[in-house]
Tab-separated table of C-alpha atoms and ligand atoms in Angstrom:
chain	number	residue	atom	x	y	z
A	1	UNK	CA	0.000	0.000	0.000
A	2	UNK	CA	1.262	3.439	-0.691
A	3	UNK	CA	1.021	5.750	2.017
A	4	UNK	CA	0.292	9.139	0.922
A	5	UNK	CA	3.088	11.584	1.606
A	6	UNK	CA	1.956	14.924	3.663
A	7	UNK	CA	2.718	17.989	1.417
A	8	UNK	CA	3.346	21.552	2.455
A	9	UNK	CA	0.183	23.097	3.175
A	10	UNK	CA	-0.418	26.657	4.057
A	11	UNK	CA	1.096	28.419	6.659
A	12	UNK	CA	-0.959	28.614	9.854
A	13	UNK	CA	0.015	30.754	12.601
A	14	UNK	CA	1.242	28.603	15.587
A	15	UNK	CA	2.371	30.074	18.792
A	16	UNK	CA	5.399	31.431	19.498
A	17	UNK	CA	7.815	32.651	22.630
A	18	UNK	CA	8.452	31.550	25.737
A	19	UNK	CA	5.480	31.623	27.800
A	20	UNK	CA	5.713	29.017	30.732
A	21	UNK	CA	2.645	26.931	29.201
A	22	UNK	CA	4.436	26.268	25.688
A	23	UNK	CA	7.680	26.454	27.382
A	24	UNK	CA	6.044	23.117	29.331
A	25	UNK	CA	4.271	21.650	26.321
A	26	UNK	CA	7.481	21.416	24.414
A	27	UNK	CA	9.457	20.199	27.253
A	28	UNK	CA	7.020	17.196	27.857
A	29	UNK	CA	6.939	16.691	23.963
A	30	UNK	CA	10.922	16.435	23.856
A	31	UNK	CA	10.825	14.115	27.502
A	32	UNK	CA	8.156	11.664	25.752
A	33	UNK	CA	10.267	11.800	21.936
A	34	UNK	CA	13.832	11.445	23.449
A	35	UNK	CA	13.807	9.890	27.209
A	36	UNK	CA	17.110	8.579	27.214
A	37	UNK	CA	19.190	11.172	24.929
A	38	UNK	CA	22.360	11.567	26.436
A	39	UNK	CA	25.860	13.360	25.647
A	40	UNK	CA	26.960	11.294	22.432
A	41	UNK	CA	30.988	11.469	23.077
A	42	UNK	CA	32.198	7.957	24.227
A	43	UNK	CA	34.385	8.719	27.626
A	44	UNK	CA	34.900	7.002	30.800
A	45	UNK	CA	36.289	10.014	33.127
A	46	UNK	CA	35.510	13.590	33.245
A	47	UNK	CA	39.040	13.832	31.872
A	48	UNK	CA	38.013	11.788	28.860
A	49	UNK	CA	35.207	14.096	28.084
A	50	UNK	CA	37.444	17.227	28.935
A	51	UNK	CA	39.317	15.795	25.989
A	52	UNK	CA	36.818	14.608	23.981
A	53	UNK	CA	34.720	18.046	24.176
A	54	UNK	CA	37.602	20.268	23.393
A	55	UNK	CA	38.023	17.294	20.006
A	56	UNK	CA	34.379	17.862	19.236
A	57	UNK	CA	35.226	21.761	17.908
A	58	UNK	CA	34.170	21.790	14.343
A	59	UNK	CA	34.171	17.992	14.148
A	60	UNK	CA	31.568	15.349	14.688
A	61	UNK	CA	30.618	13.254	17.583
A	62	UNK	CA	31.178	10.032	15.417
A	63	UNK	CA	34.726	11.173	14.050
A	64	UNK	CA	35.780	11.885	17.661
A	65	UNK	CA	35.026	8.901	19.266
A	66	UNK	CA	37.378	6.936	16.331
A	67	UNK	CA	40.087	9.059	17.337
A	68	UNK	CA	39.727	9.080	21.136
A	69	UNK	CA	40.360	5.258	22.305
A	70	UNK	CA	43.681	5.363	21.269
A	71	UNK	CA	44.257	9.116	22.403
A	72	UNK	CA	43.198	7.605	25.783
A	73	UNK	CA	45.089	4.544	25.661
A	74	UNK	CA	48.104	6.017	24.934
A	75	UNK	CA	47.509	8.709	27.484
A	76	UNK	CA	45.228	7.088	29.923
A	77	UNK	CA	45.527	10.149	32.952
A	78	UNK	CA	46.302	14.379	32.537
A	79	UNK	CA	49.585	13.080	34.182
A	80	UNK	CA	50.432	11.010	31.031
A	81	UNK	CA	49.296	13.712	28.743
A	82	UNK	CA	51.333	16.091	30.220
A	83	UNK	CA	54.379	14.575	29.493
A	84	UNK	CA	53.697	13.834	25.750
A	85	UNK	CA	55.196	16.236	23.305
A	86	UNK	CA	53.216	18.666	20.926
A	87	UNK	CA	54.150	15.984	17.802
A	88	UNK	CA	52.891	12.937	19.664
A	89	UNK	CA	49.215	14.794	20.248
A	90	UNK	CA	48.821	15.771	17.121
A	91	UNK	CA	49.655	12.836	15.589
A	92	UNK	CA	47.066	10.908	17.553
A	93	UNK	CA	44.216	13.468	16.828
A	94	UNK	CA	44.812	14.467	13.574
A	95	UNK	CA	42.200	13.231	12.094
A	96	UNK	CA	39.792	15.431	13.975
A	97	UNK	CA	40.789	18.805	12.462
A	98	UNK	CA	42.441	22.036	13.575
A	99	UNK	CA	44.706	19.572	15.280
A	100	UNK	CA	47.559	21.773	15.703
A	101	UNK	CA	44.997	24.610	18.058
A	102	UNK	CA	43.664	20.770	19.606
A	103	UNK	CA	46.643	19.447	20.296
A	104	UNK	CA	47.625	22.641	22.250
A	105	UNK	CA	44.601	22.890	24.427
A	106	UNK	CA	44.902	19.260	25.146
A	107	UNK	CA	48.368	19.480	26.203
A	108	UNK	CA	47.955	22.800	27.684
A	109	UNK	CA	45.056	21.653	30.402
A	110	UNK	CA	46.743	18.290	30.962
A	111	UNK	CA	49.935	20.374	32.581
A	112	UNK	CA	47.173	23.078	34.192
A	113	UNK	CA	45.017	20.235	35.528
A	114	UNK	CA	48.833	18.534	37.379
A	115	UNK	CA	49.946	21.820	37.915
A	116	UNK	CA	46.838	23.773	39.648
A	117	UNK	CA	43.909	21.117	40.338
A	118	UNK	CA	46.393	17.859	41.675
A	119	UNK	CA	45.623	16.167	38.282
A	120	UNK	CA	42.008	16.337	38.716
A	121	UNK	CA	39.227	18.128	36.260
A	122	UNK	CA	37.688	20.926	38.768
A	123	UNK	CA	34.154	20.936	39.233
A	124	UNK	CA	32.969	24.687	38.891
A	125	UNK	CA	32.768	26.469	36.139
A	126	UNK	CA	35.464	29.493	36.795
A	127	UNK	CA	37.781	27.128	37.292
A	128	UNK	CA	37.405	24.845	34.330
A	129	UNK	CA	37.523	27.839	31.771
A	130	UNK	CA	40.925	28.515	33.231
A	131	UNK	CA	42.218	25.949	31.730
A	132	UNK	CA	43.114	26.020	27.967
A	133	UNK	CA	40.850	25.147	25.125
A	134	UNK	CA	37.942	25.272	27.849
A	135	UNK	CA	34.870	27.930	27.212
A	136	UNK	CA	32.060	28.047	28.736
A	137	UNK	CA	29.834	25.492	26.301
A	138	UNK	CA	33.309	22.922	26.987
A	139	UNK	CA	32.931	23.701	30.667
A	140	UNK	CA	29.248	23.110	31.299
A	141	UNK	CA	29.371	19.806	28.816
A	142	UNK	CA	31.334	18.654	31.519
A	143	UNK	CA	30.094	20.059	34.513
A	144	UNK	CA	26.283	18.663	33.220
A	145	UNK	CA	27.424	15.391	31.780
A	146	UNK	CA	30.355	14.273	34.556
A	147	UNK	CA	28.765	15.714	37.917
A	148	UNK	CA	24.675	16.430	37.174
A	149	UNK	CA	25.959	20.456	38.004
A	150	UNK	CA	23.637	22.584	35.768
A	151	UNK	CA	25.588	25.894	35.767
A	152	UNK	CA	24.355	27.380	32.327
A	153	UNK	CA	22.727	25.910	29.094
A	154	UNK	CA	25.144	24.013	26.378
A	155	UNK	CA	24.327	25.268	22.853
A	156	UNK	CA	25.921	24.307	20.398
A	157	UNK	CA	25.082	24.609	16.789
A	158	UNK	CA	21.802	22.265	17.022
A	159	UNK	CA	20.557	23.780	20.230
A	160	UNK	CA	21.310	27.140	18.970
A	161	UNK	CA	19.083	26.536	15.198
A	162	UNK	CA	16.142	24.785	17.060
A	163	UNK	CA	15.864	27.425	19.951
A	164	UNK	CA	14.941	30.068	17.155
A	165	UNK	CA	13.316	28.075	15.116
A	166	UNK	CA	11.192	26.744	18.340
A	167	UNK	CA	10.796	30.539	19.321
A	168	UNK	CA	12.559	29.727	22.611
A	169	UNK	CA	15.298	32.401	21.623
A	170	UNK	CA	15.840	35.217	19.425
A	171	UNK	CA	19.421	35.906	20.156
A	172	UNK	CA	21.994	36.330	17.369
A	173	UNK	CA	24.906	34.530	19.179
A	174	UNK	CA	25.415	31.108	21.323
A	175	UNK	CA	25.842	33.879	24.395
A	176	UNK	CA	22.308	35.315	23.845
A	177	UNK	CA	20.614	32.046	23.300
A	178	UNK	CA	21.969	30.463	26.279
A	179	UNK	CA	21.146	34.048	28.518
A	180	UNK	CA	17.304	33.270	26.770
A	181	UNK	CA	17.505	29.755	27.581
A	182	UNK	CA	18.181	30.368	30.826
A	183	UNK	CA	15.257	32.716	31.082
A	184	UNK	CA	12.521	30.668	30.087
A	185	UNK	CA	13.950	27.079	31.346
A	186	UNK	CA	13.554	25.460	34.997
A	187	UNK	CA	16.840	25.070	35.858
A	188	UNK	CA	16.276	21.299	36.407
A	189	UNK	CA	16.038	20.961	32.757
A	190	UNK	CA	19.430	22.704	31.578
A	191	UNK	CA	21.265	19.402	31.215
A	192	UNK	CA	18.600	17.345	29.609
A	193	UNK	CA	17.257	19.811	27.196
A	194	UNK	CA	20.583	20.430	25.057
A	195	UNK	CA	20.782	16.507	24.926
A	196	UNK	CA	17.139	15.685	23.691
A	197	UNK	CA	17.244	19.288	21.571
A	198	UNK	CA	20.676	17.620	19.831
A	199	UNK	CA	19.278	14.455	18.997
A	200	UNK	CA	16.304	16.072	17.873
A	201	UNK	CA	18.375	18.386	15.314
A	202	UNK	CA	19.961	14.965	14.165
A	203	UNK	CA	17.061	13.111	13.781
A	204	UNK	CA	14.470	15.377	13.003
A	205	UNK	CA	14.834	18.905	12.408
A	206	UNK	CA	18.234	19.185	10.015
A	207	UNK	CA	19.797	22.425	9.410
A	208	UNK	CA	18.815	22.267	5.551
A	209	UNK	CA	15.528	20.124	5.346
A	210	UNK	CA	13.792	19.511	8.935
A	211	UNK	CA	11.198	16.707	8.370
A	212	UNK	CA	8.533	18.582	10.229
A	213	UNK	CA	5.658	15.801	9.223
A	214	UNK	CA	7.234	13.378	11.898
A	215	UNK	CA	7.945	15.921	14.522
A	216	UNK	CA	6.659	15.868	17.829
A	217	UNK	CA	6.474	19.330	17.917
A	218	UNK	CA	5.132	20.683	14.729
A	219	UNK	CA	1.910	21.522	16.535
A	220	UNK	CA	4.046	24.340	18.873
A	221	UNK	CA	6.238	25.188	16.129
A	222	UNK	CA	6.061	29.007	13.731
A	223	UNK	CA	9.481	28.703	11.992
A	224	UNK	CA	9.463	30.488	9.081
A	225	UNK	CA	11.898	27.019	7.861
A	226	UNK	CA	9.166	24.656	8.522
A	227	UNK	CA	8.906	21.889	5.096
A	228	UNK	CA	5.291	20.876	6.428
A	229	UNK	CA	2.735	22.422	8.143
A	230	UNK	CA	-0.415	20.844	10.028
B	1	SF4	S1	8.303	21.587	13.071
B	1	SF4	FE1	10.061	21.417	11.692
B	1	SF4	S2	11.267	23.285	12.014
B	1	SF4	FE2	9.856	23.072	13.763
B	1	SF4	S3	11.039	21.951	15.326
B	1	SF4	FE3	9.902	20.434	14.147
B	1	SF4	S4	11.292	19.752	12.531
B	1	SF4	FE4	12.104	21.675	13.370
């Protein structure tokens, strides 16, 4: 049997913003699409996902976790790292791009981390963006993903499209969307949210062509992008 495919209709104005009872609707619609989404980088320390996050830069999930087991079997602790040279690094994690900048950072917070925090990642955020190659988006991945500490909103570039298209956010930069995020979401939901909002943008609602007839929240949805409307 062939199954008629939905077409494009006319637009119909949905509701947008961030009012708490749509800010609720599409928090229960992402809990019931994506229960179990979680941070996709394969790591078995905070240290691992230090590494891993400051890898991820303008490179995909996927193509960091095929460089990483080695990275971390040849350099298991910060301590280890700290004594490889610049060469070694960046032979390990060339694949992932930019690897010269990388292979800096990686080298660079391995020596802060034995030097300043007794070789262990720090669990605040002033002190992890000490350390270089951190930010603020590195920082909280960790701070969220390693010890359930929720001090600001990751956005990256999924979280950052889907906010504005959602009408959660109207800034222009990461900065802004995270300062609107904040606004608008309990802060219970700040880790969980960029994780089901990322698999959502990889599943669902691409960059290019979001496949709005099988999402879960086309009904709560007024981007001007939408490729199907209800
Ligand atoms: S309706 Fe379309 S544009 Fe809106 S969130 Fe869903 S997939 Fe993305």
């Amino acid at each position: 049997m062939t199954v008629a495919k939905p077409s494009p209709q006319k637009s119909t104005k949905k509701p947008s913003g961030g009012a708490p009872g749509r800010v609720a609707a599409i928090l229960k619609g992402l809990d019931e699409a994506y229960p179990n989404a979680e941070c996709a980088l394969n790591h078995r320390s905070p240290w691992e996902l230090l590494v891993a996050t400051i890898l991820s830069a303008q490179c995909t999930d996927a193509r960091v976790n095929l460089v990483t087991p080695e990275l971390f079997r040849r350099f298991p602790t910060p301590r280890k790292m700290a004594l490889a040279s610049l060469e070694e690094i960046e032979e390990k994690i060339r694949s992932a791009g930019f690897y010269h900048n990388k292979a800096k950072s990686i080298q660079g917070a391995a020596r802060n981390l034995v030097e300043e925090f007794g070789g262990k990642v720090p669990q605040t955020l002033a002190e992890l963006i000490t350390l270089p190659g951190v930010a603020r988006k590195t920082a909280s991945v960790v701070l969220g993903v390693c010890f359930g500490k929720a001090e600001g909103v990751v956005v990256d570039t999924h979280v950052f499209r889907i906010s504005r298209r959602l009408g959660l956010a109207k800034g222009d930069t990461p900065q802004k969307v995270e300062q609107n995020l904040m606004r608008i979401l309990p802060p219970s939901k700040w880790i969980g949210f960029s994780h089901q909002i990322i698999q959502h943008g990889r599943e669902v609602c691409d960059a290019r062509k979001p496949r709005c007839e099988r999402c879960i929240l086309e009904q709560l949805c007024a981007s001007e992008d939408k490729t199907w409307r209800s």
